[in-house]
Amino acid sequence: MKTHDIDAAVRGLAPHQATDRVTDDAWADLADAVTAAEAAPVVPLRRPSQHRRLVLAAACTLLIGGVVAATVVNRPDQNLPQALSFTERGDQLIVRVVDPNADPKRYNAEFKKMGLDVTVHSVPVSPPWVGKMISFSGRNEKDMSQLKILEPGEQCNGTLNASDPGCQEGVELPKNYDGKSEIQFGRTAKSGEIYVHTSSHATDKGEILAGVTVKNKTVEQVVPLVTSRGARVEYLTGDGPNLKPLKSAPGTWYVHDTSTYGPGVVTLYVNAAPAR
Amino acid sequence: MSEGVVDDSPPDARRERFEQVFATHRDAVLGYLRRRTDSGHDAADLLADTFLVAWRRLDDVPLAPQTRPWLYGVARRLLANHRRGEGRRHALATKLRNELSETPPDHQPLQDDTPAARAFRALPEQDRELLSLVAWEELDTAQLATVLGISRNAVRIRLHRARKRFAKLLTAPLANRSVVALSEEVSHEDA
């Protein structure tokens, strides 16, 4: 197929949107707000959303994977379960999550030995985020720009692809990285822990209510959906940033949304009126 | 954690430069985000974040013709974080958010059951991203290199492979499609 035809086929797939009519006012407001915002460097960490999540939610995927012509860095205790794998590729280091529930402590020693000021932690997360990178931080933009997130399937060796455990999320950084960084990846949460990261909704893929529609169902319809899955319910009401907890809600009230901040508990956002 | 950037230009000049970049490229960046998000709300927040980065890193923002690809590159990384569920909301884009329609794009050929749509959906994300940047945003090799943060050579190689995979999926019999998509080698030559 000719290049021209391929590109034309893709062009035909572009989503169409009736032209957004944005007022000059809205643009001006945004420009004002942006230039007045506090001057801390932008760090791709998840920040707690104002009312939804109690915890930081960051997802940088750490991909550590074997790459062609890579030398695997020696690790102590090769027989013990490995949380991460390290691979050198030229002057880059590729770090991938292999077993998210294994202890990453020894890798901090490895980084230190390599002269890298990088600390790795595993943090409790909701199920779909286990094994994924949750955050990485640096002191400033320069640190951050040297760390590169790798997708599943990216920079793996020839036979590994995105469905292989050895080819999952990871991060790539220069061997002579001169910054200071902390990396967090997700592990299974234990009972009573709070998720450092969770999905936007409890109905999102992999979460406890995955695939279930709850919007504008009544409380009495939704509660059994939660309890039959072995979790308990908590309630929040209000709208916008002004949410407050409720001890209980009338069965006739409507559920607007759901979220989950820890194992075994689902928060229902409820109101007397249905969501628009 | 402050960056401590030394900046000699007077605040007015910085503001002026930002306004110029903003006015020139805001519609294009909005379009880029709109084509890749489900809601105007998300697009508005991501747009705000993109220009927030541009403001804070104004000294890094390149001159034309690389300004727009640089902004797309920022938007792209923010979009990736967003897709992982960051869900960051802030007050910066309130008015903009309200003005953008709440509904998804009114025509989404990507979700149709046409051979092209099926083939496109079967591609790895990296390929889809590259092909859409070429076909929808009409970027050239140098601009693609800026957006993706890779060399021009790597762009050419990846683009060649992406087009090949797409063409193969388009012409492969239905039953073999998933086999074709998975059996392609991942590139080693990207540098």
Coordinates of C-alpha atoms in Angstrom, one line a residue:
Chain A
M1 CA 0.0 0.0 0.0
K2 CA 1.3 3.4 -0.8
T3 CA 2.2 5.7 2.0
H4 CA -0.2 8.3 0.7
D5 CA -3.1 5.9 0.8
I6 CA -2.2 4.7 4.3
D7 CA -2.1 8.2 5.6
A8 CA -5.4 9.0 3.9
A9 CA -7.0 6.0 5.5
V10 CA -5.9 7.2 8.9
R11 CA -7.0 10.7 8.2
G12 CA -10.5 9.4 7.6
L13 CA -10.5 8.0 11.1
A14 CA -10.0 11.4 12.8
P15 CA -12.7 12.2 15.3
H16 CA -14.8 15.1 14.3
Q17 CA -15.9 17.8 16.6
A18 CA -18.2 20.6 15.8
T19 CA -15.9 23.5 16.2
D20 CA -15.5 24.5 19.8
R21 CA -16.5 28.1 20.2
V22 CA -14.3 29.4 23.0
T23 CA -14.8 33.0 24.1
D24 CA -11.9 35.4 24.4
D25 CA -12.9 35.7 28.0
A26 CA -12.3 32.0 28.7
W27 CA -8.9 32.1 27.0
A28 CA -8.0 35.3 28.9
D29 CA -9.0 33.7 32.2
L30 CA -6.9 30.7 31.5
A31 CA -3.9 32.7 30.6
D32 CA -4.2 34.8 33.8
A33 CA -4.6 31.7 35.9
V34 CA -1.7 30.0 34.4
T35 CA 0.7 32.9 34.7
A36 CA -0.4 33.5 38.3
A37 CA 0.0 29.9 39.4
E38 CA 2.7 29.2 42.0
A39 CA 6.1 28.8 40.6
A40 CA 7.0 25.3 41.7
P41 CA 8.4 23.0 39.0
V42 CA 5.9 20.7 37.4
V43 CA 6.5 17.2 38.6
P44 CA 4.5 14.4 37.0
L45 CA 3.3 13.1 40.4
R46 CA -0.3 12.5 40.9
R47 CA -1.8 14.9 43.3
P48 CA -4.8 14.2 45.5
S49 CA -7.9 15.2 43.6
Q50 CA -9.7 17.7 45.7
H51 CA -12.4 15.5 47.0
R52 CA -12.2 12.1 45.4
R53 CA -9.1 10.5 46.6
L54 CA -7.5 10.5 50.0
V55 CA -4.2 9.6 48.5
L56 CA -1.7 10.5 45.9
A57 CA -2.4 8.9 42.6
A58 CA 0.5 8.9 40.2
A59 CA 1.1 6.5 37.5
C60 CA 4.4 6.5 35.8
T61 CA 5.0 3.1 34.5
L62 CA 8.3 1.7 35.3
L63 CA 9.4 -0.6 32.6
I64 CA 12.3 -2.7 33.2
G65 CA 13.1 -5.1 30.5
G66 CA 15.7 -7.0 28.7
V67 CA 16.9 -5.3 25.6
V68 CA 18.9 -6.7 22.8
A69 CA 22.7 -6.5 23.5
A70 CA 22.0 -5.5 27.0
T71 CA 24.1 -6.6 29.9
V72 CA 22.1 -7.6 32.9
V73 CA 23.5 -6.0 36.0
N74 CA 24.5 -8.5 38.7
R75 CA 22.1 -8.8 41.5
P76 CA 22.8 -10.3 44.9
D77 CA 20.5 -13.2 46.0
Q78 CA 19.5 -14.3 42.5
N79 CA 17.4 -17.1 44.0
L80 CA 15.1 -14.8 46.0
P81 CA 12.0 -13.3 44.4
Q82 CA 13.0 -10.3 42.4
A83 CA 10.9 -7.1 42.5
L84 CA 12.8 -5.4 39.7
S85 CA 15.2 -6.2 36.9
F86 CA 18.0 -4.0 35.8
T87 CA 19.4 -4.0 32.3
E88 CA 22.1 -1.8 30.9
R89 CA 21.8 -0.7 27.3
G90 CA 24.6 1.5 26.1
D91 CA 24.7 4.4 28.5
Q92 CA 21.1 3.9 29.7
L93 CA 19.8 1.8 32.5
I94 CA 16.4 0.1 32.1
V95 CA 14.5 -0.9 35.2
R96 CA 11.4 -3.0 35.1
V97 CA 8.9 -4.3 37.6
V98 CA 9.0 -8.1 37.6
D99 CA 7.4 -9.1 40.9
P100 CA 5.5 -6.2 42.4
N101 CA 5.0 -7.9 45.8
A102 CA 8.7 -8.6 46.4
D103 CA 10.8 -6.3 48.5
P104 CA 12.6 -3.7 46.5
K105 CA 15.0 -2.9 49.4
R106 CA 18.0 -4.6 47.9
Y107 CA 17.6 -2.6 44.7
N108 CA 18.2 0.6 46.6
A109 CA 21.5 -0.9 47.6
E110 CA 22.2 -1.6 43.9
F111 CA 21.4 1.9 42.8
K112 CA 23.7 3.2 45.5
K113 CA 26.5 0.9 44.3
M114 CA 26.0 2.3 40.8
G115 CA 26.4 5.8 42.3
L116 CA 22.8 6.7 41.5
D117 CA 20.7 8.6 44.0
V118 CA 17.5 6.7 43.3
T119 CA 15.3 5.2 45.9
V120 CA 12.6 2.6 45.0
H121 CA 9.5 2.0 47.1
S122 CA 6.6 -0.3 46.6
V123 CA 3.3 1.2 47.7
P124 CA -0.2 -0.2 48.2
V125 CA -2.5 0.3 45.2
S126 CA -5.8 -1.0 43.9
P127 CA -5.7 -4.1 41.8
P128 CA -5.3 -2.7 38.3
W129 CA -2.3 -0.7 39.4
V130 CA -0.3 -3.6 41.0
G131 CA 3.0 -3.8 39.2
K132 CA 2.7 -0.4 37.6
M133 CA 4.8 2.6 38.3
I134 CA 3.0 5.0 40.5
S135 CA 5.2 8.0 40.6
F136 CA 8.7 9.2 40.2
S137 CA 10.0 12.4 41.5
G138 CA 13.0 14.6 40.9
R139 CA 14.2 17.8 42.4
N140 CA 13.5 19.8 39.3
E141 CA 12.6 19.7 35.6
K142 CA 16.2 18.7 34.7
D143 CA 16.0 15.6 36.9
M144 CA 12.6 14.7 35.5
S145 CA 13.6 15.1 31.9
Q146 CA 16.2 12.4 32.2
L147 CA 13.8 9.8 33.4
K148 CA 11.8 8.2 30.6
I149 CA 8.7 6.1 31.2
L150 CA 8.5 2.9 29.1
E151 CA 5.3 1.3 28.0
P152 CA 4.7 -2.4 28.2
G153 CA 6.2 -3.8 25.0
E154 CA 8.6 -0.9 24.6
Q155 CA 12.4 -1.6 24.5
C156 CA 12.0 -5.3 25.3
N157 CA 14.2 -7.7 23.5
G158 CA 13.0 -9.3 20.3
T159 CA 10.9 -12.1 21.6
L160 CA 9.2 -10.3 24.5
N161 CA 6.0 -8.2 23.9
A162 CA 3.5 -6.3 26.0
S163 CA 1.9 -9.5 27.3
D164 CA 5.1 -10.9 28.9
P165 CA 5.8 -10.4 32.6
G166 CA 9.4 -9.5 31.8
C167 CA 8.3 -6.7 29.5
Q168 CA 5.9 -4.6 31.6
E169 CA 6.2 -1.2 32.9
G170 CA 9.5 0.5 33.7
V171 CA 11.7 3.5 33.5
E172 CA 14.8 4.3 31.6
L173 CA 17.5 6.6 32.9
P174 CA 21.1 7.4 32.1
K175 CA 23.7 5.4 33.9
N176 CA 25.3 8.6 34.9
Y177 CA 22.1 10.1 36.2
D178 CA 23.1 13.0 38.3
G179 CA 19.8 13.8 39.8
K180 CA 17.9 12.6 42.8
S181 CA 14.9 10.5 42.4
E182 CA 12.3 8.5 44.2
I183 CA 10.4 5.8 42.3
Q184 CA 7.2 4.2 43.5
F185 CA 5.6 1.1 42.0
G186 CA 2.4 -0.5 43.1
R187 CA 2.0 -3.7 45.2
T188 CA -1.1 -5.4 46.5
A189 CA -2.7 -3.6 49.4
K190 CA -3.1 -5.4 52.7
S191 CA -6.4 -5.2 54.6
G192 CA -6.6 -1.9 56.4
E193 CA -4.1 -0.1 54.1
I194 CA -5.1 2.9 52.1
Y195 CA -4.3 2.9 48.4
V196 CA -1.6 5.3 47.3
H197 CA -3.2 5.1 43.9
T198 CA -6.6 3.9 42.7
S199 CA -8.6 4.4 39.6
S200 CA -11.0 7.3 39.1
H201 CA -14.0 5.2 39.7
A202 CA -14.7 1.9 41.4
T203 CA -16.3 0.8 38.2
D204 CA -13.1 1.2 36.2
K205 CA -11.4 -1.8 34.6
G206 CA -9.9 -4.1 37.2
E207 CA -11.5 -2.4 40.1
I208 CA -14.1 -4.0 42.5
L209 CA -17.2 -2.9 40.5
A210 CA -15.6 -3.2 37.0
G211 CA -18.2 -3.3 34.3
V212 CA -21.1 -2.3 36.6
T213 CA -23.2 0.7 35.8
V214 CA -24.1 2.6 38.9
K215 CA -24.8 6.2 37.8
N216 CA -28.3 7.1 38.7
K217 CA -29.2 3.8 40.2
T218 CA -30.6 4.1 43.7
V219 CA -28.7 3.4 46.9
E220 CA -30.8 0.4 47.6
Q221 CA -30.0 -1.0 44.1
V222 CA -26.2 -0.4 44.4
V223 CA -25.4 -1.4 48.0
P224 CA -26.1 -5.1 47.4
L225 CA -23.7 -4.9 44.3
V226 CA -21.0 -3.8 46.7
T227 CA -21.7 -6.1 49.7
S228 CA -22.1 -9.2 47.4
R229 CA -18.5 -8.5 46.4
G230 CA -17.3 -8.6 50.0
A231 CA -16.9 -4.9 50.6
R232 CA -18.6 -2.4 52.8
V233 CA -20.1 1.0 51.7
E234 CA -19.3 4.5 52.8
Y235 CA -21.2 7.6 51.7
L236 CA -20.3 11.1 50.6
T237 CA -22.8 13.7 49.5
G238 CA -22.7 17.3 48.3
D239 CA -21.5 18.6 45.0
G240 CA -18.4 20.0 43.4
P241 CA -15.7 20.5 46.0
N242 CA -18.1 20.5 48.9
L243 CA -18.5 16.9 49.8
K244 CA -19.2 15.6 53.3
P245 CA -19.5 12.2 54.7
L246 CA -22.8 10.6 55.6
K247 CA -23.4 7.8 58.1
S248 CA -26.1 6.4 56.0
A249 CA -28.2 7.3 53.0
P250 CA -31.9 6.7 52.2
G251 CA -32.4 3.8 49.8
T252 CA -34.2 6.1 47.4
W253 CA -31.3 8.4 46.9
Y254 CA -29.3 8.3 43.7
V255 CA -25.7 7.2 43.3
H256 CA -23.7 9.6 41.2
D257 CA -20.3 8.0 41.3
T258 CA -18.2 5.5 43.1
S259 CA -14.6 5.3 44.2
T260 CA -12.4 3.0 46.3
Y261 CA -9.7 4.2 48.7
G262 CA -8.7 0.9 50.2
P263 CA -9.4 -2.9 50.0
G264 CA -12.9 -3.9 51.2
V265 CA -14.5 -0.5 51.1
V266 CA -16.4 1.4 48.3
T267 CA -17.4 5.1 48.6
L268 CA -20.7 6.0 47.0
Y269 CA -21.3 9.6 46.0
V270 CA -25.0 10.1 46.6
N271 CA -27.7 12.8 46.3
A272 CA -31.4 13.1 46.7
A273 CA -31.6 14.1 43.0
P274 CA -30.2 12.1 40.1
A275 CA -27.0 13.3 38.4
R276 CA -27.6 15.4 35.2
Chain B
M1 CA 11.5 21.9 45.6
S2 CA 12.3 24.9 43.6
E3 CA 14.2 24.9 40.4
G4 CA 16.1 28.1 41.0
V5 CA 16.2 29.1 37.3
V6 CA 18.1 32.2 36.6
D7 CA 16.0 34.5 34.5
D8 CA 17.0 38.0 33.6
S9 CA 14.2 39.1 31.4
P10 CA 11.6 41.4 33.0
P11 CA 8.3 39.8 34.0
D12 CA 6.4 41.8 31.3
A13 CA 8.5 40.3 28.5
R14 CA 8.0 36.8 29.8
R15 CA 4.2 37.4 30.0
E16 CA 4.2 38.8 26.5
R17 CA 6.1 35.9 25.1
F18 CA 3.8 33.5 26.8
E19 CA 0.7 35.3 25.5
Q20 CA 2.1 35.1 22.0
V21 CA 2.7 31.4 22.2
F22 CA -0.6 30.9 23.9
A23 CA -2.6 32.8 21.3
T24 CA -0.8 31.2 18.4
H25 CA -1.1 27.6 19.5
R26 CA -4.0 27.2 21.9
D27 CA -6.5 26.1 19.3
A28 CA -4.2 23.5 17.8
V29 CA -3.3 22.0 21.2
L30 CA -7.0 22.0 22.1
G31 CA -7.7 20.1 18.8
Y32 CA -5.0 17.6 19.5
L33 CA -6.4 16.9 22.9
R34 CA -10.0 16.9 21.8
R35 CA -9.3 14.2 19.3
R36 CA -7.8 12.0 22.0
T37 CA -10.1 12.6 25.0
D38 CA -13.7 11.6 25.6
S39 CA -14.8 14.8 27.2
G40 CA -14.4 18.5 26.8
H41 CA -13.7 18.7 30.5
D42 CA -10.6 16.5 30.3
A43 CA -9.4 18.3 27.3
A44 CA -9.7 21.7 29.1
D45 CA -7.8 20.5 32.1
L46 CA -5.0 18.9 30.0
L47 CA -4.8 22.1 28.0
A48 CA -4.4 24.1 31.1
D49 CA -1.7 21.8 32.3
T50 CA 0.1 22.0 29.0
F51 CA 0.3 25.7 29.1
L52 CA 1.2 25.7 32.7
V53 CA 4.3 23.7 31.8
A54 CA 4.9 26.1 28.9
W55 CA 4.8 29.0 31.3
R56 CA 7.1 27.5 33.8
R57 CA 9.5 26.3 31.2
L58 CA 9.2 29.3 28.9
D59 CA 13.0 29.4 28.3
D60 CA 12.8 25.8 27.0
V61 CA 10.0 26.5 24.6
P62 CA 11.5 26.4 21.1
L63 CA 10.9 28.9 18.3
A64 CA 8.8 28.2 15.3
P65 CA 8.4 25.7 13.6
Q66 CA 9.1 23.6 16.7
T67 CA 6.9 25.4 19.1
R68 CA 3.8 23.6 18.3
P69 CA 5.3 20.1 18.3
W70 CA 7.0 20.9 21.6
L71 CA 3.6 21.7 23.0
Y72 CA 2.1 18.6 21.5
G73 CA 4.9 16.7 23.2
V74 CA 4.0 18.1 26.6
A75 CA 0.3 17.5 26.0
R76 CA 1.1 13.9 25.0
R77 CA 2.9 13.1 28.2
L78 CA 0.1 14.7 30.2
L79 CA -2.4 12.7 28.3
A80 CA -0.5 9.5 29.0
N81 CA -0.6 10.3 32.7
H82 CA -4.3 11.2 32.5
R83 CA -5.0 7.9 30.9
R84 CA -3.4 6.1 33.8
G85 CA -6.1 7.8 35.9
E86 CA -4.4 10.9 37.3
G87 CA -7.7 12.7 37.1
R88 CA -6.1 16.0 38.2
R89 CA -8.7 18.7 38.5
H90 CA -7.9 22.3 39.3
A91 CA -9.5 25.7 39.0
L92 CA -7.3 27.0 36.2
A93 CA -9.6 25.9 33.4
T94 CA -13.1 26.5 34.9
K95 CA -14.5 28.8 32.3
L96 CA -13.0 26.9 29.4
R97 CA -14.3 23.7 30.7
N98 CA -17.8 25.1 30.9
E99 CA -17.7 26.3 27.4
L100 CA -16.5 23.1 25.9
S101 CA -19.3 20.7 25.1
E102 CA -19.7 18.0 27.6
T103 CA -20.3 15.4 24.9
P104 CA -17.6 13.4 23.2
P105 CA -16.7 14.2 19.5
D106 CA -19.9 14.0 17.5
H107 CA -18.3 11.8 14.9
Q108 CA -16.0 9.0 16.0
P109 CA -15.1 6.9 13.0
L110 CA -12.5 5.1 15.1
Q111 CA -15.3 3.2 16.8
D112 CA -17.0 2.1 13.6
D113 CA -16.8 -1.4 12.2
T114 CA -15.0 -0.5 9.1
P115 CA -11.8 -2.4 8.0
A116 CA -9.7 0.8 8.5
A117 CA -11.1 1.3 12.0
R118 CA -10.6 -2.3 13.0
A119 CA -7.1 -2.3 11.6
F120 CA -6.2 0.9 13.4
R121 CA -7.6 -0.3 16.7
A122 CA -5.6 -3.5 16.4
L123 CA -2.3 -1.6 16.2
P124 CA -0.1 -1.1 19.2
E125 CA -0.6 2.3 20.9
Q126 CA 2.8 3.6 19.7
D127 CA 1.9 3.0 16.1
R128 CA -1.6 4.6 16.5
E129 CA 0.0 7.6 18.1
L130 CA 2.6 8.0 15.3
L131 CA 0.1 7.5 12.5
S132 CA -2.4 9.9 14.0
L133 CA 0.2 12.6 14.5
V134 CA 1.1 12.3 10.8
A135 CA -2.5 12.2 9.5
W136 CA -4.4 14.4 11.9
E137 CA -1.8 16.9 13.1
E138 CA 0.1 16.7 9.8
L139 CA 3.5 16.8 11.4
D140 CA 6.7 16.2 9.5
T141 CA 9.7 14.0 10.6
A142 CA 11.5 16.8 12.4
Q143 CA 8.3 17.8 14.2
L144 CA 7.5 14.2 15.1
A145 CA 11.0 13.9 16.6
T146 CA 10.3 16.8 18.8
V147 CA 6.9 15.5 20.0
L148 CA 8.2 12.1 20.8
G149 CA 11.6 13.0 22.1
I150 CA 13.4 10.7 19.7
S151 CA 15.8 11.1 16.8
R152 CA 14.6 11.7 13.3
N153 CA 16.0 8.4 12.3
A154 CA 14.0 6.6 14.9
V155 CA 10.9 8.5 13.7
R156 CA 11.5 7.2 10.1
I157 CA 12.0 3.7 11.2
R158 CA 9.0 3.6 13.5
L159 CA 6.8 5.3 11.0
H160 CA 7.8 2.9 8.3
R161 CA 7.0 0.0 10.6
A162 CA 3.8 1.5 11.7
R163 CA 2.6 2.0 8.2
K164 CA 3.6 -1.5 7.3
R165 CA 1.8 -3.0 10.2
F166 CA -1.3 -1.0 9.4
A167 CA -1.3 -2.0 5.8
K168 CA -0.8 -5.6 6.7
L169 CA -3.8 -5.5 9.1
L170 CA -5.9 -3.8 6.5
T171 CA -5.3 -6.5 4.0
A172 CA -5.0 -9.5 6.2
P173 CA -8.0 -11.9 6.4
L174 CA -10.1 -11.4 9.4
A175 CA -9.0 -14.5 11.2
N176 CA -5.3 -13.7 11.0
R177 CA -5.5 -10.2 12.3
S178 CA -4.4 -10.7 15.9
V179 CA -1.6 -13.1 14.8
V180 CA -0.3 -10.4 12.5
A181 CA -0.3 -7.7 15.1
L182 CA 1.5 -9.7 17.7
S183 CA 4.1 -11.3 15.5
E184 CA 5.8 -8.1 14.4
E185 CA 9.2 -7.6 16.0
V186 CA 9.7 -4.7 18.3
S187 CA 12.3 -2.4 17.0
H188 CA 15.8 -2.6 18.3
E189 CA 17.1 0.2 16.2
D190 CA 15.3 3.1 17.8
A191 CA 17.9 5.3 19.2

